[in-house]
Coordinates of C-alpha atoms and ligand atoms in Angstrom, one line a residue:
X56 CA 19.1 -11.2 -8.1
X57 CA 17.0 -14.3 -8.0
X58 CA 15.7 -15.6 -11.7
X59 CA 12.0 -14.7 -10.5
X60 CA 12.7 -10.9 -9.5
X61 CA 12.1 -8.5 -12.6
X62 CA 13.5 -5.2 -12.0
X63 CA 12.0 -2.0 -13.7
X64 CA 11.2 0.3 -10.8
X65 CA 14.2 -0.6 -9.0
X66 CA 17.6 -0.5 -10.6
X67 CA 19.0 -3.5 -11.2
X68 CA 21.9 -3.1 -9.9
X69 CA 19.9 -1.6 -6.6
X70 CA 22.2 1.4 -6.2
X71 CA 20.3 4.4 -5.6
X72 CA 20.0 6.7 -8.7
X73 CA 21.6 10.1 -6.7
X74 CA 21.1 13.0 -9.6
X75 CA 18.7 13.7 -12.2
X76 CA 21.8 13.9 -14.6
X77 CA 22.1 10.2 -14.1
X78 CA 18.0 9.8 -14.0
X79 CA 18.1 11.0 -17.5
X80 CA 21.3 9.1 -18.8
X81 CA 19.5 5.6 -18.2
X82 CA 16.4 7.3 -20.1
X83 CA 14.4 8.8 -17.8
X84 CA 12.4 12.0 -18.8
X85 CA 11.9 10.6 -22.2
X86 CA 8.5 9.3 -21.3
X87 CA 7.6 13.3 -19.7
X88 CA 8.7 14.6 -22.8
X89 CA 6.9 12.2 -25.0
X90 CA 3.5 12.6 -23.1
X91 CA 4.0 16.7 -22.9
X92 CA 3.6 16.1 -26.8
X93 CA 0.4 14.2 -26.4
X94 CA -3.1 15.7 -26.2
X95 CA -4.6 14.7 -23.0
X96 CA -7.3 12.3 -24.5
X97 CA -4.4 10.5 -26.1
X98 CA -2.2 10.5 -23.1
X99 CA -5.7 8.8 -21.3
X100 CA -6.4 6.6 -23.5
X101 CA -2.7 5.2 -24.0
X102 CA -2.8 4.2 -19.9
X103 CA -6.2 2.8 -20.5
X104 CA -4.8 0.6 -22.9
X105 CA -1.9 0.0 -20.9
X106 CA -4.4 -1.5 -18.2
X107 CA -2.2 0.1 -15.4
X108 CA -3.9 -0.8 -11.9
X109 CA -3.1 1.5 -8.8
X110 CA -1.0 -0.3 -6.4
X111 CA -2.1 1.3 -3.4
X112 CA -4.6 -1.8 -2.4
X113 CA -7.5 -1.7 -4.8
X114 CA -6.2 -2.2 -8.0
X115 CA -8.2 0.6 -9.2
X116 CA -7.5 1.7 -13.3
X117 CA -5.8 4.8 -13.1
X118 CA -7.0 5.7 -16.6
X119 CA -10.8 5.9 -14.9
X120 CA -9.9 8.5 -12.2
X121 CA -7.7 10.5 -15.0
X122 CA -11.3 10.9 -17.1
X123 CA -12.9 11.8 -13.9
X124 CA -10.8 14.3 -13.5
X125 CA -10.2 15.4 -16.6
X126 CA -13.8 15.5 -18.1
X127 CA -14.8 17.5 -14.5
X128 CA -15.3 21.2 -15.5
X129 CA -13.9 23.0 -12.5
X130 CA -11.3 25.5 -13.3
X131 CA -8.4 23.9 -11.0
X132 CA -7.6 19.9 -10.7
X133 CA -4.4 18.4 -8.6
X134 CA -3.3 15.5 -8.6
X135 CA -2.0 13.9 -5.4
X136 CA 0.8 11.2 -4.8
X137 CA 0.0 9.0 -1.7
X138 CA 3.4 8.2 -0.4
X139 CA 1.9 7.6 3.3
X140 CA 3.1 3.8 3.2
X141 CA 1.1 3.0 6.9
X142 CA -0.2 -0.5 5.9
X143 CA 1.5 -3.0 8.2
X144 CA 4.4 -5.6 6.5
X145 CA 4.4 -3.0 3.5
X146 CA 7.9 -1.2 2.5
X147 CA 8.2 -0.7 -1.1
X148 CA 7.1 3.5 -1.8
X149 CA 9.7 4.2 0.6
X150 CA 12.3 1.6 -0.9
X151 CA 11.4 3.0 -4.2
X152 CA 11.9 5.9 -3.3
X153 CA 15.2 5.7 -1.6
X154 CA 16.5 3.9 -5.0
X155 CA 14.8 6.4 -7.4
X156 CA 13.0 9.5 -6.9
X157 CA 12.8 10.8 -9.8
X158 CA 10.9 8.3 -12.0
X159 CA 8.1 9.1 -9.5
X160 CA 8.1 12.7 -10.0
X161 CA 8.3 11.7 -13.1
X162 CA 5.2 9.9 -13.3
X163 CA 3.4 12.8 -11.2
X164 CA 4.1 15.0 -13.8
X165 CA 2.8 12.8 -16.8
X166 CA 0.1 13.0 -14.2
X167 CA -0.6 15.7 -14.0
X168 CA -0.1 16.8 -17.7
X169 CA -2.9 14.3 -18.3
X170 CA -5.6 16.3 -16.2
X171 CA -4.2 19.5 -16.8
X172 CA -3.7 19.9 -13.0
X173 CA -2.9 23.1 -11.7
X174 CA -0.5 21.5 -9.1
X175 CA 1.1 18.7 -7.6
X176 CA 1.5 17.4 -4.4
X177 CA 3.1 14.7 -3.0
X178 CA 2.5 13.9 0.9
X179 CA 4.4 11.2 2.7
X180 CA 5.0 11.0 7.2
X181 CA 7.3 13.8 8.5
X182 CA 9.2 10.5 9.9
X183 CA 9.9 9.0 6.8
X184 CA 13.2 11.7 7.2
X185 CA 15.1 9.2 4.3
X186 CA 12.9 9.8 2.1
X187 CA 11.7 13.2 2.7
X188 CA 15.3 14.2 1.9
X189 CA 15.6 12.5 -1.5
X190 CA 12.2 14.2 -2.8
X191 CA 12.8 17.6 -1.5
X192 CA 16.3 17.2 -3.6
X193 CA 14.6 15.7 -6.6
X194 CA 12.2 18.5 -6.8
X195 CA 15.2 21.1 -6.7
X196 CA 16.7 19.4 -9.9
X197 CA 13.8 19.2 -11.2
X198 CA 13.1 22.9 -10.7
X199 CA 16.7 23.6 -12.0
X200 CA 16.4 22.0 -15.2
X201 CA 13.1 23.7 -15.9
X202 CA 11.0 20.7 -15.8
X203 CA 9.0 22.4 -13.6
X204 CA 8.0 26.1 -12.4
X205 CA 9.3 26.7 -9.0
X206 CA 7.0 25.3 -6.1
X207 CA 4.2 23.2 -8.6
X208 CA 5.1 20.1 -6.9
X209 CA 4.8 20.2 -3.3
X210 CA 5.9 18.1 -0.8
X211 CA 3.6 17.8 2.3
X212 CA 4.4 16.0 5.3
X213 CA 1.8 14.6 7.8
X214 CA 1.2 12.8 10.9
X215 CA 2.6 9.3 11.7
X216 CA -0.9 7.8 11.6
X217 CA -2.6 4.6 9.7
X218 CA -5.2 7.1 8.3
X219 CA -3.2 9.2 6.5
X220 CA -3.1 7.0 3.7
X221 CA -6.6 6.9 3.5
X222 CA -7.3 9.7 0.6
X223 CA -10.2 11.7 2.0
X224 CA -8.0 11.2 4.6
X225 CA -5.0 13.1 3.1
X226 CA -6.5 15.9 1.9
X227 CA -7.3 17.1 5.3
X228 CA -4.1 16.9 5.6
X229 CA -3.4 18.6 3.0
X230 CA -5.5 21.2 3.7
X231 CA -4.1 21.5 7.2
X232 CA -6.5 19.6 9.5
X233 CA -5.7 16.5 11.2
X234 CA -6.1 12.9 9.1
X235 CA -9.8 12.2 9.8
X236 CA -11.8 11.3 6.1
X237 CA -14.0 13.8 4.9
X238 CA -17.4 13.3 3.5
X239 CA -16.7 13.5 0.0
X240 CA -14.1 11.8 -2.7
X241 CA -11.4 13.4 -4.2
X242 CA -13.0 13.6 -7.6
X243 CA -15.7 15.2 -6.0
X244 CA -13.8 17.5 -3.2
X245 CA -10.4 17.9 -4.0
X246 CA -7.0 19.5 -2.4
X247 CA -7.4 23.1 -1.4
X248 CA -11.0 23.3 -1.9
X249 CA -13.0 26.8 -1.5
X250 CA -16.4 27.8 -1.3
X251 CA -16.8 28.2 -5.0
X252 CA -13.7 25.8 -6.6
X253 CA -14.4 21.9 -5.5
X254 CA -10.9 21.4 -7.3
X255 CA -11.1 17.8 -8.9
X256 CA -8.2 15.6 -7.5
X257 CA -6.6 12.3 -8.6
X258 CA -5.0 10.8 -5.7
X259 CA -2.6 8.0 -6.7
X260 CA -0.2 5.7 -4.8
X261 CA 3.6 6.2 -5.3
X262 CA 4.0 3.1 -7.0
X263 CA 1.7 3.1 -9.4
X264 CA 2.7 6.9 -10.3
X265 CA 6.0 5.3 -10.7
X266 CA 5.1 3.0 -13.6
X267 CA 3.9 6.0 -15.9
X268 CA 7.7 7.1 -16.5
X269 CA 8.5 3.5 -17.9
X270 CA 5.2 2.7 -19.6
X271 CA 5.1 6.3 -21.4
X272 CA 9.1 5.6 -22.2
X273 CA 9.0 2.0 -23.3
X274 CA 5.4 2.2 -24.7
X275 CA 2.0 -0.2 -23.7
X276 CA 3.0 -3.4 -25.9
X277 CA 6.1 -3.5 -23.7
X278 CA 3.9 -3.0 -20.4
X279 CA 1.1 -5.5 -21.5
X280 CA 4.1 -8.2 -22.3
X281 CA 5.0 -7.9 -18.4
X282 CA 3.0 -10.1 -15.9
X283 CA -0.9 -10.9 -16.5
X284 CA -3.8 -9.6 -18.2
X285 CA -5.6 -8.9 -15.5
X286 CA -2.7 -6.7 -14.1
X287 CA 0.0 -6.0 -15.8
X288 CA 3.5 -5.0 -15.3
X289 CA 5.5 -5.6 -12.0
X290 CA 4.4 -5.5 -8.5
X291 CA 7.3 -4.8 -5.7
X292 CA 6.7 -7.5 -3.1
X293 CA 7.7 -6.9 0.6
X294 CA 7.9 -10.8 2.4
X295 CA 8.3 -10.6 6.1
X296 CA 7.2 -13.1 9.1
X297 CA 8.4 -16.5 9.6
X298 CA 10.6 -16.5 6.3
X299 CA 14.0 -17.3 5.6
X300 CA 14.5 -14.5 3.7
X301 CA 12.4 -11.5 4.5
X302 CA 13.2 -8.7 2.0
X303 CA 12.2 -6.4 -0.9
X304 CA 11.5 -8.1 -4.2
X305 CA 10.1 -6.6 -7.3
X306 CA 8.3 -9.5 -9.7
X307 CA 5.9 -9.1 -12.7
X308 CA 3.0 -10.7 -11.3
X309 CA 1.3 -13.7 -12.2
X310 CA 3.8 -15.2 -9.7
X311 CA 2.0 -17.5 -7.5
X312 CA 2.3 -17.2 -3.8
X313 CA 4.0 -20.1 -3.1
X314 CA 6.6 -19.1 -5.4
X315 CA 6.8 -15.6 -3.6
X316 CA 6.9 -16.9 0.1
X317 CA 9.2 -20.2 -0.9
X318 CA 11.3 -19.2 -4.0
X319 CA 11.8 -15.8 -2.8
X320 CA 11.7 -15.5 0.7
X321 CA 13.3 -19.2 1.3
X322 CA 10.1 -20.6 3.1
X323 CA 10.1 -21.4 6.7
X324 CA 12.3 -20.4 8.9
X325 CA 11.7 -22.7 11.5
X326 CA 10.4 -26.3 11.7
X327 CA 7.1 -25.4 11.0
X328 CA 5.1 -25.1 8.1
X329 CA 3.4 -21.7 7.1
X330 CA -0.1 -21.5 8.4
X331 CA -1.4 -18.0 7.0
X332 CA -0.6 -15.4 5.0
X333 CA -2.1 -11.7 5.4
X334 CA -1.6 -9.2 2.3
X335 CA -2.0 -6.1 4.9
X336 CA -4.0 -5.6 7.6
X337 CA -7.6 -4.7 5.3
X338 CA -7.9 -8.7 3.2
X339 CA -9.0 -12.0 4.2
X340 CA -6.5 -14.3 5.4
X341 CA -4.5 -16.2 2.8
X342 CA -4.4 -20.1 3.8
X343 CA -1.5 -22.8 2.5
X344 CA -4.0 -24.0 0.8
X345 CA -4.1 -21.3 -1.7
X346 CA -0.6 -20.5 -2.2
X347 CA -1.3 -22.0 -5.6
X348 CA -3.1 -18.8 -6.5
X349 CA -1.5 -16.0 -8.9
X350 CA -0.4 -12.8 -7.5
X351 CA -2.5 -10.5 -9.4
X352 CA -5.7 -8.1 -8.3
X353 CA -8.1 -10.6 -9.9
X354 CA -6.5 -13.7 -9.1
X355 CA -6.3 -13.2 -5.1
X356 CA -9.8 -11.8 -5.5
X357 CA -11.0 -14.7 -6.7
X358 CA -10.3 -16.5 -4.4
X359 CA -11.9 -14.5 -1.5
X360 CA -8.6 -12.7 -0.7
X361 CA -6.8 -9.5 -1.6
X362 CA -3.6 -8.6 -3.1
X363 CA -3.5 -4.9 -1.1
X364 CA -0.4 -3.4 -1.9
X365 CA 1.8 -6.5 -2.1
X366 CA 3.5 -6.3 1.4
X367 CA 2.8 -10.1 2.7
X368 CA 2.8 -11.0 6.6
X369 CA 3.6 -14.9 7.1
X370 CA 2.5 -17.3 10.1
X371 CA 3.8 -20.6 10.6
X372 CA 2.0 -23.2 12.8
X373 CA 3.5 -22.3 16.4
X374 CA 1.5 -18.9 15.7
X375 CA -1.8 -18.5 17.7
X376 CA -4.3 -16.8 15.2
X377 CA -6.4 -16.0 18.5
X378 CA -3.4 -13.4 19.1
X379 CA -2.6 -12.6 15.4
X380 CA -6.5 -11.4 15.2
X381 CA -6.2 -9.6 18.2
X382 CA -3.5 -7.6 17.6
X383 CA -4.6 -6.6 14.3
X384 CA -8.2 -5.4 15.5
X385 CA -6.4 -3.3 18.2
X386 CA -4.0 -1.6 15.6
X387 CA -7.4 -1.3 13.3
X388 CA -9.1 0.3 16.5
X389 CA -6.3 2.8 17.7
X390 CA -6.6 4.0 14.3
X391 CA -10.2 4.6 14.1
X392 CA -10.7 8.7 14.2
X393 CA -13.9 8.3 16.1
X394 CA -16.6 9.6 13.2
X395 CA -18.2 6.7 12.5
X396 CA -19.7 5.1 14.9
X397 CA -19.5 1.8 13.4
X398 CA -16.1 1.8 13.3
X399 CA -15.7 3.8 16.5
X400 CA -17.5 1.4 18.7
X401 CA -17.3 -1.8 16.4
X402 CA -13.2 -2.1 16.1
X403 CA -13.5 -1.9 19.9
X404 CA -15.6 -3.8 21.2
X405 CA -14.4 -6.9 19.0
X406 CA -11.4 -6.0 20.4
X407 CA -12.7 -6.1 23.5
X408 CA -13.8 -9.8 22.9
X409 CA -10.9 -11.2 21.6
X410 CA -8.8 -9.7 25.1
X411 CA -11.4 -12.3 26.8
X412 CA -10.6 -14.8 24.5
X413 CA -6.8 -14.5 24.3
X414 CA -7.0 -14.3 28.2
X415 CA -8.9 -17.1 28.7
X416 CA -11.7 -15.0 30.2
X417 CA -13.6 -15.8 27.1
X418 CA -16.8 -18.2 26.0
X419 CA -18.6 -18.8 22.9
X420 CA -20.7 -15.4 23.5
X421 CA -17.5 -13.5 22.6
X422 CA -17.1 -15.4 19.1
X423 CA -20.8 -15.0 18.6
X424 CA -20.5 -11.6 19.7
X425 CA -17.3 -10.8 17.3
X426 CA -19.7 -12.2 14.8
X427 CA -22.4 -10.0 14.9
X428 CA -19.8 -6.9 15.2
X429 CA -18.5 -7.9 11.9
X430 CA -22.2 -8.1 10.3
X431 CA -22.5 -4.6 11.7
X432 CA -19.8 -3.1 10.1
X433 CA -21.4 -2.0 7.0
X434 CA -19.8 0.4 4.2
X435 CA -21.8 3.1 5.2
X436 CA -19.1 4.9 7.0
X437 CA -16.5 7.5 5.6
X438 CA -13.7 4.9 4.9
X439 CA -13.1 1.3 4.7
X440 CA -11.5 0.5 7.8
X441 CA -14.1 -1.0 10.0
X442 CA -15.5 -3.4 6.6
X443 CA -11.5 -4.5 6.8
X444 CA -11.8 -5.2 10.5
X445 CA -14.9 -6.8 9.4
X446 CA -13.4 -8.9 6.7
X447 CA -10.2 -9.8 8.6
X448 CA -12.1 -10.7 11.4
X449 CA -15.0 -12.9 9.4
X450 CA -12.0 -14.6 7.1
X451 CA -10.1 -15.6 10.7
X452 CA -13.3 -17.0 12.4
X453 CA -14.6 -19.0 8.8
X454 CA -10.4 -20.7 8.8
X455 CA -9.9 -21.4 12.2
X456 CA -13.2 -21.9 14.1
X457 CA -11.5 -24.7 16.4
X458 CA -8.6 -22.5 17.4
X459 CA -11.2 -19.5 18.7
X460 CA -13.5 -22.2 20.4
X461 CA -10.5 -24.0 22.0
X462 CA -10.1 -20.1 23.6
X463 CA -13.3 -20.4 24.8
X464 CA -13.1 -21.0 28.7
X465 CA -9.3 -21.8 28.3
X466 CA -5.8 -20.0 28.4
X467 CA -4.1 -20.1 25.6
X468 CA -1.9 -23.2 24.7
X469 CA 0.3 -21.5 21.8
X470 CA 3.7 -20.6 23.3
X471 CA 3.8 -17.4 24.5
X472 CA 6.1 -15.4 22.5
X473 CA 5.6 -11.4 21.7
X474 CA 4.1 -10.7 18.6
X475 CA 4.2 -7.3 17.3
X476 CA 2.5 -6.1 14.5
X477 CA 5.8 -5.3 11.5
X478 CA 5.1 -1.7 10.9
X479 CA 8.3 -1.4 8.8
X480 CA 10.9 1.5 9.0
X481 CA 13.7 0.0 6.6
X482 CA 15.7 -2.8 4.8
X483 CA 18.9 -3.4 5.5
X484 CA 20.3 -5.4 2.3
X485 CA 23.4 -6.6 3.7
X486 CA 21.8 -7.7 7.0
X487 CA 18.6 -8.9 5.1
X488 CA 16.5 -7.6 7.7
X489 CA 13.9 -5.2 8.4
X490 CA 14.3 -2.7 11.4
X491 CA 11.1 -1.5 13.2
X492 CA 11.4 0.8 16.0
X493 CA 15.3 0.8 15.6
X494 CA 16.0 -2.0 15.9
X495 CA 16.5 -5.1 13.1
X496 CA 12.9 -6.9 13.5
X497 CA 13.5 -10.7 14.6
X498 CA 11.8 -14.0 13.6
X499 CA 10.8 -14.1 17.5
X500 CA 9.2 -11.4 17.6
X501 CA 6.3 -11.9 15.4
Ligands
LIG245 C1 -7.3 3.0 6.3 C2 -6.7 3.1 4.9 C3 -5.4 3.3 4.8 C4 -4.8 3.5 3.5 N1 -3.4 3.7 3.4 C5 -2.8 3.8 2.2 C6 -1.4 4.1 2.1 O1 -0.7 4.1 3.1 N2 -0.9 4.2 0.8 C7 -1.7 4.2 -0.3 O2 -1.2 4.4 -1.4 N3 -3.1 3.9 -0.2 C8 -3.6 3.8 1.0 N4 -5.0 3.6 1.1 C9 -5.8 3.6 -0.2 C10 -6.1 5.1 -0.6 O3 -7.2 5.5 0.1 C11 -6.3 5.2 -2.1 O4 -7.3 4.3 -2.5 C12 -5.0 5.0 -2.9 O5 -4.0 5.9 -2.5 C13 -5.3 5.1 -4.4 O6 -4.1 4.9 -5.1 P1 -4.1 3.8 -6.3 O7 -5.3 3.9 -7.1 O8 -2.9 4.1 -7.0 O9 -4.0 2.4 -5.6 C14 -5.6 3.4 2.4 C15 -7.0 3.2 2.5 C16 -7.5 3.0 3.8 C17 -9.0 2.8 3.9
LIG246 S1 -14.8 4.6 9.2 FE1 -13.6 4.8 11.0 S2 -11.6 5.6 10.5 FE2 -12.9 5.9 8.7 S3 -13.7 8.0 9.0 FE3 -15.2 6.6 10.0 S4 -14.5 6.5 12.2 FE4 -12.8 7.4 10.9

């Protein structure tokens, strides 16, 4: 393990945790049994003053959505584990979950104890077949050892589709409709909803549900004394592009970037140096000259970028950001669900215009047009991702306006490689690789 890598969420030795007898022999349930003897005000206001941050992008305060939910007088609330994991160069629910299912359930349950949810659910992709295995096994055990009544946490499988992630998104799913946002948020419109029971849900990412089990076992002093005020605890980082070392690595944060992408993941792996860094496909790009900058929610904010849920995409200089643009828009506009029209019509067309320019069919009407697509793309549609084709977009225009008007008129003078966009299917530790459609995912073919 390298000096900077703190593990909590992942054993330290990295060998899966394979029975609930184990789970519980390296202290886990204590913190379920600990909050089940808490009121849940005091349960609240324990992970308010823990200052625990969802991990699914935002870096929303769970304790918020908890009072939500728990101050809403409907008669049924659920709570909801987002275990989707669709955001490109992102891995670590999935490799969390393979190492250690149970500290998640865990952390459903404390959960759920907190809002006094009639039920939980976790949904993840039918694909994810790893990991769909090791929950349905954990809720057995779970059930056996009369945690839990039989069937209160539910596993439900969906689509293999960007939006499923999304949350309004998910409870369609849920529900049994197809991923496509709904109207309202979860507080609002909830899991299972009726004509007369709007059902109050708190919809959480796996990670951040995972923290709960250590923070309610090891208390909030102990939390607070990981990684920065602003967000505390560890974040599990997933490095891929043109590193040396692409892999999984759990840190407390306040790391900087530079330390991330050259500590961690070795640096370059060519002779170039790194030219941009992209925390998902919804941030502004990240340039070299902020790898200074702290890997924190506040701290990438700050400086105009986005933390997202830690999974970092690198570039080095032989990378044509013409192309990188490109074929982020396009994955941003297959996955638009066509309500919006916004988003329907705005991810395409500037997808459109970046074909002419990445052709060399382009002129400076296209970057003008891109621009005033991205000014179009207000908030005012169901979810967020035309503003993050907006904001991608804007951020790659604003760092590399000579790159885009060299496209202008002119084919492209980048070598032509493939560059795919890493939608990550597993980590191979021996190999050190990542595998995407099968196969291990090489250097090249970013
Ligand atoms: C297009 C889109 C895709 C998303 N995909 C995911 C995802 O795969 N996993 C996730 O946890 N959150 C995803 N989110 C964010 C969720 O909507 C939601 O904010 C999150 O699950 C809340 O969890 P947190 O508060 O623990 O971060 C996505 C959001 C958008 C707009
Ligand atoms: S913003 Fe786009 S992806 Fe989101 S609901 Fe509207 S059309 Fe669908």
């Amino acid at each position: 393990m390298h000096p900077l890598e703190k593990r909590i969420l992942l054993p330290e030795d990295l060998k899966p945790i394979t029975s609930l007898q184990d789970y519980a022999a390296r202290g886990g349930i204590k913190g379920l049994k600990k909050s089940r003897e808490m009121s849940s005000e005091e349960l609240i206001e324990l992970v308010k003053q823990s200052g625990l941050r969802g991990r699914g992008g935002a870096g929303f305060p769970i304790a918020i959505k908890w009072t939500t939910v728990y101050n809403d007088p409907s008669n049924y609330k659920y709570i909801v584990c987002n275990g989707a994991e669709g955001e490109p160069g992102t891995y670590k629910d999935r490799y969390t979950i393979e190492k250690n299912p149970y500290q998640l359930l865990e952390g459903m349950l404390i959960s759920a104890h907190a809002v006094k949810a009639h039920k939980a659910i976790i949904c993840t992709k039918e694909k994810y077949t790893p990991i769909v295995k090791r929950i349905s096994e954990a809720i057995a055990e779970f059930e056996q050892a009369k945690l839990i009544p039989e069937g209160y946490i539910e596993l439900v499988l969906g689509p293999n589709e960007y939006l499923l992630g999304e949350e309004k998104a998910m409870l369609e799913v849920i529900d049994g409709r197809d991923p496509m946002p709904r109207n309202f948020p979860p507080f609002l419109v909830g899991a299972r909803y009726t004509p007369t029971e709007n059902n109050p849900t708190v919809v959480n990412n796996a990670e951040t549900m995972a923290h709960l089990a250590h923070i309610l076992r090891n208390g909030v002093e102990w939390f607070k004394s990981l990684g920065t005020d602003d967000t505390a605890g560890t974040i599990t980082l997933s490095l891929c592009g043109d590193v040396k070392r692409p892999g999984m690595y759990e840190v407390e944060t306040g790391l900087t970037v530079r330390e991330a992408l050259y500590d961690l993941a070795g640096g370059p792996v060519g002779k170039h140096p790194f030219k941009a860094m992209f925390s998902g496909v919804a941030n502004r790009v990240m340039t070299p000259d902020l790898f200074d900058t702290k890997i924190d929610f506040g701290s990438m904010r700050a400086v105009g970028c986005g933390l997202g849920s830690g999974g970092f995409i690198v570039y080095d200089e032989s990378r044509c950001m013409v192309a990188v643009t490109r074929l982020f828009l396009h994955f941003l506009a297959a996955s638009s669900c066509g309500q919006c029209i916004p988003c329907n019509m705005g991810t395409r067309i500037m997808a459109g215009h970046l074909d002419n320019l990445e052709q060399g069919q382009g002129s400076m009407t296209d970057i003008e047009a891109i621009r005033l697509e991205c000014g179009r793309c207000t908030n005012q549609t169901r979810c967020f991702l035309p503003t993050q084709a907006a904001v991608l977009c804007t951020s790659m225009l604003d760092k590399f306006p000579k790159e885009f008007e060299s496209h202008a008129g002119n084919a492209c003078s980048f070598p032509k490689e493939e560059l795919i966009l890493p939608k990550l299917e597993s980590f191979d530790e021996e190999t050190g690789q990542f595998t995407y459609e099968g196969k291990p995912l090489l250097v090249e073919q970013f």
